[in-house]
XYZ file of C-alpha atoms in Angstrom:
739
model
C 0.000 0.000 0.000
C 1.351 3.342 -0.980
C 2.048 5.899 1.652
C -0.813 8.388 1.830
C -0.620 12.120 2.207
C -1.268 13.942 5.442
C -4.703 15.157 6.487
C -3.485 18.701 6.036
C -2.945 18.021 2.320
C -6.382 16.449 1.988
C -8.056 19.330 3.759
C -6.165 21.728 1.490
C -7.470 19.772 -1.506
C -10.953 20.012 -0.027
C -10.464 23.763 0.134
C -9.400 23.839 -3.502
C -12.220 21.562 -4.643
C -14.779 23.510 -2.593
C -13.785 27.127 -3.027
C -12.464 27.226 -6.612
C -15.623 25.742 -8.232
C -17.747 28.023 -6.082
C -15.705 30.974 -7.267
C -16.055 29.899 -10.895
C -19.788 29.348 -10.356
C -20.130 32.756 -8.689
C -18.262 34.394 -11.587
C -20.565 32.632 -14.064
C -23.646 33.717 -12.087
C -22.290 37.260 -11.993
C -21.826 37.202 -15.742
C -25.299 35.746 -16.349
C -26.817 38.262 -13.937
C -25.026 41.065 -15.755
C -26.356 39.769 -19.067
C -29.924 39.680 -17.712
C -29.526 43.195 -16.368
C -28.070 44.294 -19.697
C -31.055 42.808 -21.557
C -33.414 44.527 -19.125
C -31.516 47.784 -19.596
C -31.739 47.455 -23.380
C -35.458 46.653 -23.155
C -36.015 49.600 -20.820
C -34.026 51.892 -23.131
C -36.018 50.717 -26.160
C -39.265 51.342 -24.260
C -37.995 54.806 -23.358
C -37.196 55.712 -26.967
C -40.599 54.380 -28.055
C -42.268 56.588 -25.475
C -40.212 59.527 -26.761
C -41.346 58.730 -30.313
C -44.954 58.550 -29.145
C -44.596 61.919 -27.389
C -43.124 63.484 -30.560
C -45.892 61.960 -32.712
C -48.545 63.231 -30.304
C -47.035 66.715 -30.435
C -46.882 66.739 -34.264
C -50.401 65.278 -34.516
C -51.617 67.941 -32.117
C -49.936 70.654 -34.225
C -51.588 69.301 -37.394
C -55.005 69.137 -35.683
C -54.762 72.662 -34.213
C -53.501 74.096 -37.502
C -56.225 72.232 -39.424
C -58.915 73.724 -37.169
C -57.557 77.201 -37.914
C -57.409 76.359 -41.653
C -61.030 75.174 -41.619
C -62.048 78.382 -39.886
C -60.322 80.346 -42.673
C -61.961 78.136 -45.306
C -65.461 78.333 -43.839
C -65.588 82.123 -43.672
C -65.130 85.005 -46.046
C -62.901 87.074 -43.782
C -60.023 89.015 -45.226
C -56.386 87.978 -45.162
C -55.724 90.735 -42.630
C -58.409 89.330 -40.297
C -56.864 85.882 -40.653
C -53.481 87.448 -39.833
C -54.819 88.878 -36.557
C -56.414 85.539 -35.655
C -53.096 83.858 -36.415
C -51.366 86.194 -33.939
C -53.817 85.067 -31.275
C -53.274 81.421 -32.222
C -49.485 81.838 -31.990
C -49.796 83.285 -28.499
C -51.937 80.318 -27.440
C -49.588 77.619 -28.759
C -46.247 77.603 -26.965
C -44.752 74.955 -29.250
C -44.973 77.264 -32.298
C -42.496 79.998 -33.066
C -44.238 81.594 -36.060
C -47.243 81.245 -38.396
C -46.986 81.992 -42.127
C -49.229 81.647 -45.143
C -48.373 81.245 -48.848
C -50.561 81.030 -51.906
C -50.231 78.389 -54.615
C -47.653 80.513 -56.480
C -45.347 80.739 -53.496
C -46.290 84.329 -52.690
C -46.048 85.072 -49.002
C -49.449 86.266 -47.731
C -48.367 87.124 -44.177
C -46.089 86.092 -41.351
C -47.090 86.690 -37.756
C -43.691 87.998 -36.611
C -43.996 90.964 -39.008
C -46.728 93.600 -39.430
C -49.448 92.750 -41.920
C -48.622 94.007 -45.364
C -44.884 93.785 -44.837
C -43.073 92.007 -47.664
C -42.860 88.270 -47.004
C -39.806 86.675 -48.643
C -40.673 83.783 -50.919
C -39.839 80.395 -49.476
C -36.551 79.124 -50.915
C -37.862 75.599 -50.425
C -41.456 76.152 -51.514
C -41.362 72.712 -53.203
C -41.727 71.269 -49.695
C -45.327 72.498 -49.650
C -46.289 71.218 -53.120
C -47.983 68.064 -51.670
C -50.224 70.369 -49.624
C -51.647 71.873 -52.835
C -51.496 68.778 -55.015
C -52.565 66.075 -52.528
C -54.472 68.195 -49.977
C -52.643 66.683 -47.039
C -50.618 68.078 -44.161
C -46.825 68.097 -44.535
C -44.173 67.998 -41.786
C -40.898 69.342 -43.156
C -37.310 68.420 -42.394
C -34.804 70.981 -41.087
C -34.904 73.868 -43.575
C -32.340 76.643 -43.884
C -34.254 79.780 -42.942
C -33.302 83.412 -43.344
C -31.642 83.683 -39.958
C -31.542 80.078 -38.696
C -32.813 76.560 -39.311
C -36.576 76.008 -39.421
C -38.886 72.995 -39.096
C -42.492 73.638 -40.007
C -45.884 71.977 -40.436
C -48.161 73.009 -43.299
C -51.865 72.289 -43.845
C -54.092 73.165 -46.819
C -56.655 75.967 -46.768
C -59.430 74.896 -49.130
C -61.685 77.675 -50.411
C -64.290 76.504 -52.835
C -62.957 73.383 -54.498
C -59.281 74.373 -54.602
C -56.436 74.669 -52.151
C -55.850 78.403 -52.171
C -53.245 78.698 -49.418
C -50.903 76.698 -47.288
C -50.989 77.612 -43.590
C -47.577 76.971 -42.020
C -46.626 76.784 -38.329
C -42.904 76.998 -37.586
C -42.075 74.753 -34.619
C -40.319 76.098 -31.536
C -37.057 74.176 -31.274
C -36.586 75.117 -27.610
C -40.015 73.629 -26.810
C -39.001 70.332 -28.397
C -35.640 70.438 -26.590
C -37.549 70.728 -23.317
C -39.941 67.958 -24.367
C -37.032 65.566 -24.953
C -35.366 66.651 -21.708
C -38.584 66.095 -19.761
C -39.453 62.735 -21.339
C -35.964 61.222 -21.039
C -34.709 62.362 -17.642
C -31.955 59.830 -16.850
C -28.572 60.736 -15.360
C -26.179 61.465 -18.205
C -28.701 60.430 -20.900
C -29.188 62.420 -24.110
C -32.380 62.272 -26.178
C -32.389 63.591 -29.741
C -34.774 64.037 -32.662
C -33.536 63.597 -36.279
C -35.307 64.622 -39.470
C -35.553 62.446 -42.549
C -32.121 63.730 -43.686
C -30.609 62.596 -40.327
C -30.038 66.156 -39.132
C -30.667 67.144 -35.533
C -34.069 68.804 -35.008
C -33.937 68.891 -31.216
C -31.680 67.568 -28.455
C -32.196 67.405 -24.721
C -28.623 68.731 -24.258
C -26.808 71.238 -26.529
C -29.870 71.526 -28.773
C -28.895 74.963 -30.168
C -25.295 73.875 -30.876
C -26.150 70.604 -32.643
C -29.241 71.711 -34.566
C -28.979 71.063 -38.292
C -25.855 68.879 -37.949
C -25.628 65.105 -38.251
C -24.600 62.535 -35.615
C -21.583 60.250 -36.017
C -21.277 58.599 -39.444
C -21.321 55.043 -38.087
C -24.568 55.678 -36.267
C -26.165 57.236 -39.369
C -25.319 54.173 -41.466
C -26.874 51.877 -38.828
C -30.060 53.910 -38.449
C -30.459 53.991 -42.227
C -30.452 50.210 -42.423
C -32.659 49.388 -39.440
C -35.821 51.111 -38.196
C -35.220 50.246 -34.551
C -32.203 49.047 -32.633
C -29.541 49.633 -30.011
C -25.746 49.781 -30.269
C -22.582 51.081 -28.666
C -21.109 54.220 -30.259
C -18.898 57.198 -29.500
C -20.987 60.374 -29.467
C -20.034 63.786 -30.826
C -18.424 64.684 -27.480
C -16.148 61.614 -27.649
C -18.032 59.719 -24.919
C -18.836 55.996 -25.392
C -22.607 55.555 -25.162
C -25.295 52.958 -25.665
C -27.690 54.508 -28.185
C -31.220 53.304 -28.919
C -33.189 54.540 -31.911
C -36.597 54.196 -33.512
C -38.681 56.082 -36.047
C -41.808 58.116 -35.467
C -44.880 57.790 -37.653
C -43.924 61.084 -39.314
C -40.601 59.629 -40.492
C -38.375 61.338 -37.937
C -35.760 59.395 -36.020
C -35.808 59.410 -32.215
C -32.651 58.463 -30.297
C -31.818 57.934 -26.625
C -28.202 57.560 -25.514
C -26.866 56.628 -22.069
C -23.181 56.584 -21.036
C -21.640 53.120 -21.307
C -19.074 53.604 -18.535
C -21.435 52.921 -15.583
C -22.636 49.734 -17.270
C -19.257 48.384 -18.424
C -17.153 49.275 -15.390
C -19.719 47.913 -12.940
C -19.285 44.383 -14.287
C -15.469 44.441 -14.163
C -15.468 46.035 -10.701
C -17.747 43.308 -9.394
C -15.651 40.615 -11.091
C -12.445 42.030 -9.550
C -14.085 42.176 -6.134
C -15.209 38.569 -6.536
C -11.623 37.518 -7.412
C -10.216 39.251 -4.329
C -12.838 37.645 -2.112
C -12.045 34.243 -3.651
C -8.283 34.634 -2.976
C -8.939 35.755 0.606
C -11.317 32.845 1.158
C -8.809 30.350 -0.233
C -5.964 31.679 1.965
C -8.087 31.838 5.092
C -9.519 28.378 4.377
C -6.045 26.876 4.015
C -4.905 28.329 7.343
C -8.085 27.177 8.992
C -7.719 23.660 7.504
C -4.188 23.338 8.882
C -5.366 24.519 12.285
C -8.283 22.082 12.365
C -6.188 19.179 11.067
C -4.282 18.837 14.379
C -7.227 17.942 16.699
C -8.865 15.854 13.967
C -5.590 13.934 13.534
C -5.427 13.304 17.253
C -8.982 11.985 17.163
C -8.176 9.730 14.231
C -5.115 8.405 16.057
C -7.388 7.515 18.954
C -9.760 5.708 16.586
C -6.736 3.872 15.106
C -5.669 2.744 18.569
C -9.143 1.436 19.364
C -9.251 -0.342 16.002
C -5.906 -2.054 16.674
C -7.191 -3.034 20.059
C -10.301 -4.512 18.489
C -8.173 -6.353 15.890
C -6.335 -8.056 18.654
C -9.674 -9.458 19.867
C -10.225 -7.041 22.636
C -13.275 -5.017 23.332
C -13.459 -1.346 22.796
C -12.611 0.078 26.119
C -13.406 3.612 25.302
C -14.991 5.672 22.599
C -12.767 7.761 20.400
C -11.808 11.156 21.572
C -14.853 13.385 22.213
C -13.653 15.820 19.613
C -14.193 13.180 16.941
C -17.758 12.712 18.196
C -18.292 16.446 17.936
C -17.116 16.251 14.317
C -19.703 13.542 13.638
C -22.407 15.510 15.351
C -21.377 18.577 13.409
C -21.649 16.575 10.198
C -25.113 15.393 11.157
C -26.095 18.907 12.154
C -24.650 20.192 8.893
C -26.706 17.650 6.968
C -29.838 18.728 8.800
C -28.941 22.355 8.299
C -28.449 21.641 4.598
C -31.941 20.230 4.364
C -33.367 23.228 6.189
C -31.371 25.549 3.941
C -32.712 23.820 0.816
C -36.238 24.164 2.169
C -35.590 27.818 2.912
C -34.108 28.381 -0.549
C -37.049 26.626 -2.179
C -39.424 28.842 -0.203
C -37.354 31.861 -1.168
C -37.475 30.867 -4.850
C -41.247 30.463 -4.636
C -41.536 33.843 -2.954
C -39.310 35.451 -5.577
C -41.343 33.857 -8.376
C -44.556 35.086 -6.791
C -43.054 38.553 -6.343
C -41.890 38.643 -9.983
C -45.313 37.563 -11.193
C -46.986 40.166 -8.989
C -44.557 42.839 -10.172
C -45.114 41.906 -13.816
C -48.875 41.996 -13.302
C -48.615 45.343 -11.506
C -46.405 46.791 -14.238
C -48.774 45.514 -16.924
C -51.737 46.979 -15.046
C -49.864 50.252 -14.543
C -48.955 50.422 -18.248
C -52.550 49.673 -19.217
C -53.710 52.372 -16.793
C -51.249 54.920 -18.205
C -52.210 54.111 -21.789
C -55.892 54.281 -20.936
C -55.541 57.588 -19.062
C -53.513 59.039 -21.932
C -56.138 57.945 -24.448
C -58.976 59.121 -22.161
C -57.293 62.522 -21.857
C -56.947 62.656 -25.638
C -60.573 61.619 -26.180
C -61.900 64.157 -23.664
C -59.709 67.016 -24.875
C -60.795 66.654 -28.517
C -64.504 67.477 -27.937
C -63.602 70.014 -25.228
C -61.296 71.785 -27.682
C -64.037 71.842 -30.310
C -66.591 73.139 -27.768
C -64.132 75.803 -26.571
C -63.514 76.971 -30.148
C -67.248 76.983 -30.866
C -67.890 79.101 -27.751
C -65.238 81.542 -28.944
C -66.986 81.783 -32.335
C -70.422 82.174 -30.740
C -69.160 84.907 -28.431
C -67.469 86.898 -31.184
C -69.182 90.081 -32.299
C -67.860 89.551 -35.823
C -69.488 86.154 -36.325
C -71.872 85.538 -39.169
C -75.182 83.667 -38.791
C -73.631 80.728 -40.620
C -70.713 80.701 -38.196
C -73.089 80.847 -35.218
C -75.118 77.948 -36.624
C -71.908 76.000 -37.190
C -70.698 76.716 -33.628
C -74.003 75.613 -32.084
C -73.880 72.433 -34.134
C -70.336 71.751 -32.913
C -71.406 72.227 -29.283
C -74.384 69.894 -29.722
C -72.392 67.184 -31.498
C -69.414 67.282 -29.159
C -71.661 67.332 -26.071
C -73.324 64.172 -27.333
C -69.865 62.707 -27.965
C -68.795 63.469 -24.372
C -71.985 61.890 -23.063
C -71.285 58.791 -25.153
C -67.770 58.529 -23.694
C -69.047 58.795 -20.121
C -71.900 56.351 -20.790
C -69.453 53.845 -22.321
C -67.141 54.121 -19.295
C -70.050 53.568 -16.896
C -71.496 50.776 -19.036
C -68.228 48.849 -19.223
C -67.896 49.069 -15.437
C -71.428 47.729 -14.950
C -70.964 45.007 -17.539
C -67.610 43.864 -16.099
C -69.177 43.696 -12.596
C -72.357 41.990 -13.849
C -74.564 44.854 -12.608
C -76.300 45.683 -15.893
C -80.025 44.866 -16.223
C -81.724 44.211 -19.565
C -85.260 45.354 -20.407
C -86.183 42.489 -22.700
C -88.865 42.646 -25.364
C -89.201 41.554 -29.021
C -86.773 43.573 -31.170
C -86.431 43.768 -34.957
C -82.676 43.829 -35.660
C -83.263 45.395 -39.087
C -84.836 48.448 -37.414
C -81.980 48.577 -34.901
C -79.431 48.518 -37.715
C -81.102 51.359 -39.604
C -81.520 53.421 -36.419
C -77.874 52.954 -35.377
C -76.648 53.924 -38.848
C -78.918 56.979 -38.913
C -77.721 58.084 -35.471
C -74.027 57.828 -36.398
C -74.636 59.457 -39.777
C -76.388 62.394 -38.092
C -73.476 62.715 -35.660
C -71.028 62.853 -38.599
C -69.193 59.690 -37.543
C -69.843 58.010 -40.896
C -68.776 61.029 -42.958
C -67.139 60.218 -46.302
C -67.904 56.500 -45.834
C -70.430 54.673 -47.992
C -72.809 52.645 -45.841
C -74.788 49.834 -47.459
C -77.629 48.266 -45.454
C -79.075 44.884 -46.414
C -81.392 44.386 -43.451
C -83.907 41.569 -43.633
C -86.449 41.535 -40.777
C -85.248 39.195 -38.041
C -86.532 39.211 -34.477
C -84.880 38.506 -31.117
C -85.877 38.990 -27.490
C -83.607 41.581 -25.952
C -83.019 45.120 -24.781
C -83.454 47.408 -27.834
C -81.268 50.141 -26.355
C -78.394 47.743 -25.679
C -78.715 46.034 -29.060
C -78.632 49.420 -30.791
C -75.525 50.177 -28.679
C -73.915 46.971 -30.023
C -74.614 48.007 -33.622
C -73.464 51.584 -33.028
C -70.152 50.411 -31.525
C -69.529 47.989 -34.406
C -70.318 50.714 -36.977
C -68.146 53.271 -35.168
C -65.284 50.767 -35.031
C -65.639 50.068 -38.766
C -65.684 53.801 -39.568
C -62.646 54.410 -37.378
C -60.594 51.870 -39.302
C -61.939 52.636 -42.790
C -60.394 55.435 -44.829
C -62.632 58.141 -46.397
C -64.272 56.768 -49.524
C -64.405 53.242 -48.089
C -67.486 51.066 -47.800
C -69.221 49.670 -44.732
C -71.901 47.012 -45.203
C -74.500 45.999 -42.610
C -76.436 42.745 -43.049
C -79.131 41.211 -40.866
C -80.492 37.751 -41.619
C -81.841 34.585 -40.048
C -79.761 31.427 -40.414
C -80.309 28.022 -38.766
C -82.506 29.425 -36.036
C -80.049 32.250 -35.261
C -80.276 35.971 -35.875
C -77.133 37.230 -37.622
C -75.725 40.743 -37.700
C -72.756 41.154 -40.039
C -70.746 44.400 -40.191
C -68.114 44.400 -42.951
C -65.657 47.066 -44.060
C -62.879 47.361 -46.628
C -60.581 49.253 -44.260
C -57.143 48.552 -42.867
C -57.988 45.060 -41.588
C -56.708 43.247 -38.512
C -53.253 41.599 -38.337
C -53.489 37.861 -37.504
C -51.343 38.253 -34.386
C -53.872 40.610 -32.698
C -57.117 39.134 -34.052
C -57.720 37.197 -30.822
C -57.288 40.355 -28.683
C -59.718 42.759 -30.356
C -62.363 42.189 -27.645
C -59.924 42.701 -24.738
C -60.579 45.663 -22.465
C -58.564 48.816 -23.423
C -57.015 47.033 -26.452
C -56.168 49.533 -29.222
C -55.469 48.666 -32.843
C -53.257 50.828 -35.038
C -54.873 54.063 -36.194
C -55.398 55.097 -39.793
C -53.596 58.169 -41.026
C -56.784 60.285 -41.234
C -58.365 59.096 -38.017
C -59.759 61.896 -35.914
C -60.747 59.979 -32.789
C -58.845 57.093 -31.302
C -61.523 55.625 -29.013
C -60.983 54.261 -25.508
C -60.588 50.584 -26.364
C -63.836 49.603 -24.605
C -66.379 49.578 -27.425
C -65.722 46.021 -28.620
C -65.509 44.785 -25.009
C -68.997 46.215 -24.445
C -70.176 44.520 -27.632
C -68.897 41.111 -26.489
C -70.341 41.401 -22.958
C -73.766 42.752 -24.053
C -74.086 40.038 -26.722
C -73.177 37.406 -24.100
C -75.891 38.788 -21.777
C -78.351 38.188 -24.632
C -77.214 34.555 -24.921
C -75.250 35.145 -28.129
C -71.675 35.426 -29.307
C -69.607 37.770 -31.479
C -66.573 36.977 -33.605
C -64.067 38.942 -35.697
C -62.647 37.915 -39.069
C -59.956 39.478 -41.259
C -57.595 38.305 -43.977
C -54.862 40.638 -42.729
C -53.679 44.198 -43.203
C -55.461 46.174 -45.905
C -58.055 43.392 -46.435
C -60.873 44.806 -44.300
C -62.595 43.210 -41.311
C -65.907 41.488 -40.572
C -67.684 41.283 -37.215
C -70.484 38.708 -36.880
C -73.025 38.722 -34.028
C -75.155 35.601 -33.486
C -78.260 35.763 -31.253
C -81.133 33.329 -30.609
C -83.862 34.207 -33.126
C -87.624 34.244 -32.405
C -90.705 34.460 -34.601
C -92.131 37.867 -35.423
C -94.541 38.857 -32.612
C -98.229 39.414 -33.291
C -98.869 43.154 -33.621
C -101.661 44.514 -31.422
C -103.401 47.823 -31.828
C -101.867 50.373 -29.504
C -104.077 53.019 -27.847
C -103.234 56.596 -28.656
C -101.352 58.390 -25.960
C -102.541 61.748 -24.790
C -99.837 64.327 -25.262
C -100.079 67.681 -23.605
C -98.760 71.001 -24.760
C -95.959 73.035 -23.299
C -98.471 75.514 -21.953
C -100.312 72.735 -20.148
C -97.277 71.946 -18.066
C -97.931 74.755 -15.665
C -95.127 76.008 -13.427
C -92.125 73.680 -13.269
C -89.835 73.847 -10.219
C -86.136 73.427 -11.182
C -83.912 72.565 -8.180
C -80.168 72.684 -8.947
C -77.267 73.988 -6.830
C -75.004 74.662 -9.846
C -75.974 78.131 -11.048
C -74.947 77.603 -14.671
C -76.763 74.273 -14.917
C -79.874 75.684 -13.204
C -80.123 78.843 -15.291
C -79.306 77.142 -18.611
C -81.994 74.470 -18.061
C -84.519 77.079 -16.894
C -83.825 79.276 -19.926
C -84.115 76.297 -22.283
C -87.524 75.430 -20.799
C -88.657 79.060 -20.910
C -87.675 79.317 -24.574
C -90.159 76.490 -25.174
C -92.963 78.329 -23.375
C -92.663 76.685 -19.962
C -93.102 78.703 -16.760
C -90.123 77.951 -14.487
C -89.585 78.343 -10.721
C -85.963 78.178 -9.489
C -84.403 76.886 -6.263
C -80.768 76.146 -5.397
C -81.227 73.889 -2.333
C -83.768 71.686 -0.610
C -85.027 74.225 1.924
C -85.634 76.867 -0.759
C -87.349 74.260 -2.966
C -89.761 73.216 -0.169
C -90.623 76.841 0.575
C -91.232 77.606 -3.108
C -93.352 74.459 -3.568
C -95.536 75.330 -0.532
C -96.029 78.837 -1.906
C -96.546 78.162 -5.643
C -97.851 74.521 -5.626
C -96.128 73.421 -8.872
C -97.400 70.295 -10.598
C -93.928 69.305 -11.779
C -90.439 69.403 -10.220
C -87.032 68.699 -11.801
C -84.562 67.705 -9.060
C -80.797 67.382 -8.893
C -79.672 64.581 -6.528
C -76.325 65.980 -5.306
C -77.761 69.003 -3.447
C -76.025 70.584 -0.439
C -77.512 69.761 2.933
C -80.716 67.966 1.925
C -80.027 65.677 -1.066
C -82.468 65.057 -3.899
C -83.805 61.794 -2.444
C -84.744 63.430 0.880
C -86.225 66.430 -0.952
C -88.397 64.068 -3.041
C -89.699 62.388 0.128
C -90.595 65.786 1.673
C -92.362 66.890 -1.522
C -94.308 63.610 -1.594
C -95.258 64.102 2.055
C -96.425 67.708 1.428
C -98.117 67.296 -1.973
C -98.776 63.575 -2.391
C -99.348 62.238 -5.907
C -100.424 65.664 -7.174
C -96.823 66.625 -7.935
C -94.710 64.769 -10.504
C -90.987 64.433 -9.806
C -88.227 64.032 -12.408
C -84.546 63.574 -11.450
C -81.830 65.106 -13.664
C -78.484 64.091 -12.137
C -74.973 62.895 -12.832
C -75.670 59.661 -10.885
C -76.777 57.114 -13.476
C -76.031 53.674 -12.004
C -78.796 51.106 -11.604
C -78.762 51.466 -7.815
C -79.159 55.255 -8.229
C -82.283 54.709 -10.332
C -83.586 52.264 -7.722
C -83.016 54.844 -4.961
C -84.880 57.429 -7.068
C -87.867 55.106 -7.444
C -87.793 54.302 -3.703
C -87.836 58.054 -2.916
C -90.954 58.565 -5.063
C -89.279 60.035 -8.166
C -91.254 59.239 -11.333
C -88.451 59.469 -13.950
C -84.629 59.400 -13.710
C -82.436 61.182 -16.321
C -78.631 61.401 -16.349
C -76.832 64.627 -17.253
C -76.612 66.072 -19.832
C -80.303 65.696 -20.641
C -81.952 66.512 -23.981
C -84.403 69.334 -23.232
C -86.959 68.098 -25.766
C -86.843 64.607 -24.243
C -87.286 66.115 -20.775
C -90.301 68.187 -21.922
C -91.804 65.092 -23.534
C -91.432 63.182 -20.257
C -93.051 66.067 -18.353
C -95.937 66.227 -20.859
C -96.522 62.502 -20.528
C -96.671 62.916 -16.740
C -99.170 65.775 -17.075
C -101.299 63.713 -19.467
C -101.176 60.712 -17.134
C -102.127 62.924 -14.186
C -105.069 64.304 -16.146
C -106.291 60.806 -17.007
C -106.198 59.811 -13.342
C -108.081 62.969 -12.314
C -110.944 62.019 -14.668
C -111.263 58.500 -13.229
C -114.324 57.947 -11.001
């Protein structure tokens, strides 16, 4: 038998075998962890540059929309160029992201520029060819960096159509400093630089050194990469000689958006950690060797004792004594270590499960937060559009220089956009009720052909089907359902088709009965649905890509409402598309029934406005109270006013009105309590109608429990309110004639 090595050597080998692989494993884990972090950093940087691109697109889209509104105002009136000039000065003051407003005719003649007095000579544009598509194709144009008279210029031009021709191009020069601040605000990361490039790869704006770099190009290597790939990330040396990781993407308007972060913090962190790991490994190996040599001495003594007992046993003797107690302690330590190892594995498994749960929860929270942010951004966009139109219409209506046609146009805008706002709020409330299962259906036999025609007529009147050809092939087919909700389904499907169909496109509505089912088919020849998102079109807040001429983006809840309402009716809805540019088809299937037997309906007595008598309007908001009172008075109704419950009770006891219109959210005594007091004082002689912002089903139930005859949600159509009041008066008169 060969002579073995000492226990010190074996323990040293144990140190080598134990520590060195652990060090290599730790280095590998460090490298893998760094790679994961690097991938996360790249993903985060790409998301950041996409958000920057979205912010730039939103700003340019907003500029086009605001400029187009001003152009339509010029087109729809016969005001002089000087009057347009003065309005342009006001518009420039109201839009901080514009630096100037100019106008040119089709021959390139400068009509005016806001930064000079009207009538001053306007130099002809040296790059007037940029605006040729405005006249020839009647579309907005966003320019690249142009060499202006004193400095570089980037501008947006929209057509001004007078008659049948584009007579002028209205140009807004963009404020570079505003875009520099936008990039600086959107991409606030230590040492990061965000930049905006035009289609010629020249700097338009930069979060740092924007004035110095404007009009120049970035490094040549970066330009060649961005030319060959629409989105990516790479390591470059910037114009200041600093190594950076640069991410780029393109906006919908063709501009490049870049986001660069210094590479030094990322690169040096890995090597610093690797060096620290190496030092710790060397220290551990040295300390372990010293410790092994120190522990070898008592272990050797214990082993010598075991050897002595073994020799004694070999000679046939009994073991007189156990090995040295220190050897027993080693055994116990090994057993304890084994137990500790099991506990450690259990703890690590629990930790891994906790980490997995935490990662899943974080991912879900981030997804929910992103969905919330996208929804709030879209909701803000959807609310601001009609509010902007209403604000502009109020400005027109309040102008002393308006024409009757302009006043009529402004009132139409206010009416349409108010209805649009009401639709948005109703959709938001409806989707909440549907998702929580709190919606109630008023079922009765419904002809889907009539619903289809009514929905199309409503959207056509609202202008939401403008420039789209709508074909209706509606065969009579009956179902049992809620007519209001079924018309809402058709309206949402038609609005979705119009939103994704370019002007001049065709939308076809078909109703038919097939195999005992009622079918509604809505087809369009619009942009279609990509196969990868076809299964998600009914998801809540899901948004498809917008068309270039789309004026309203929607909230991503319309198709969700369609699916849930159809399911409540015992049916199903499906979406079909052959891909981009091939149009889309939505098919609703509902249980069909036979046409109901028509019975003669008794004529309903309808009163006149004069027969209403005094109507008590109770509303704490002065504007809402006075506007409703004036609207009723303009229709010949005598109105009594009260701003709180106590005043309303006093007025009712004095004037004894037959009708009362109540707000629910009153100070002190709310509308429900006021209704109970009025019922107690006047009994069934008085008719109560609620006009309130509370429109949930439980609110309507509380109104009925308080004795309120009819419940309307704000804003209410005055003619519909008067009709409801007349019906109540007629019903009251019928009861008074009963024996």
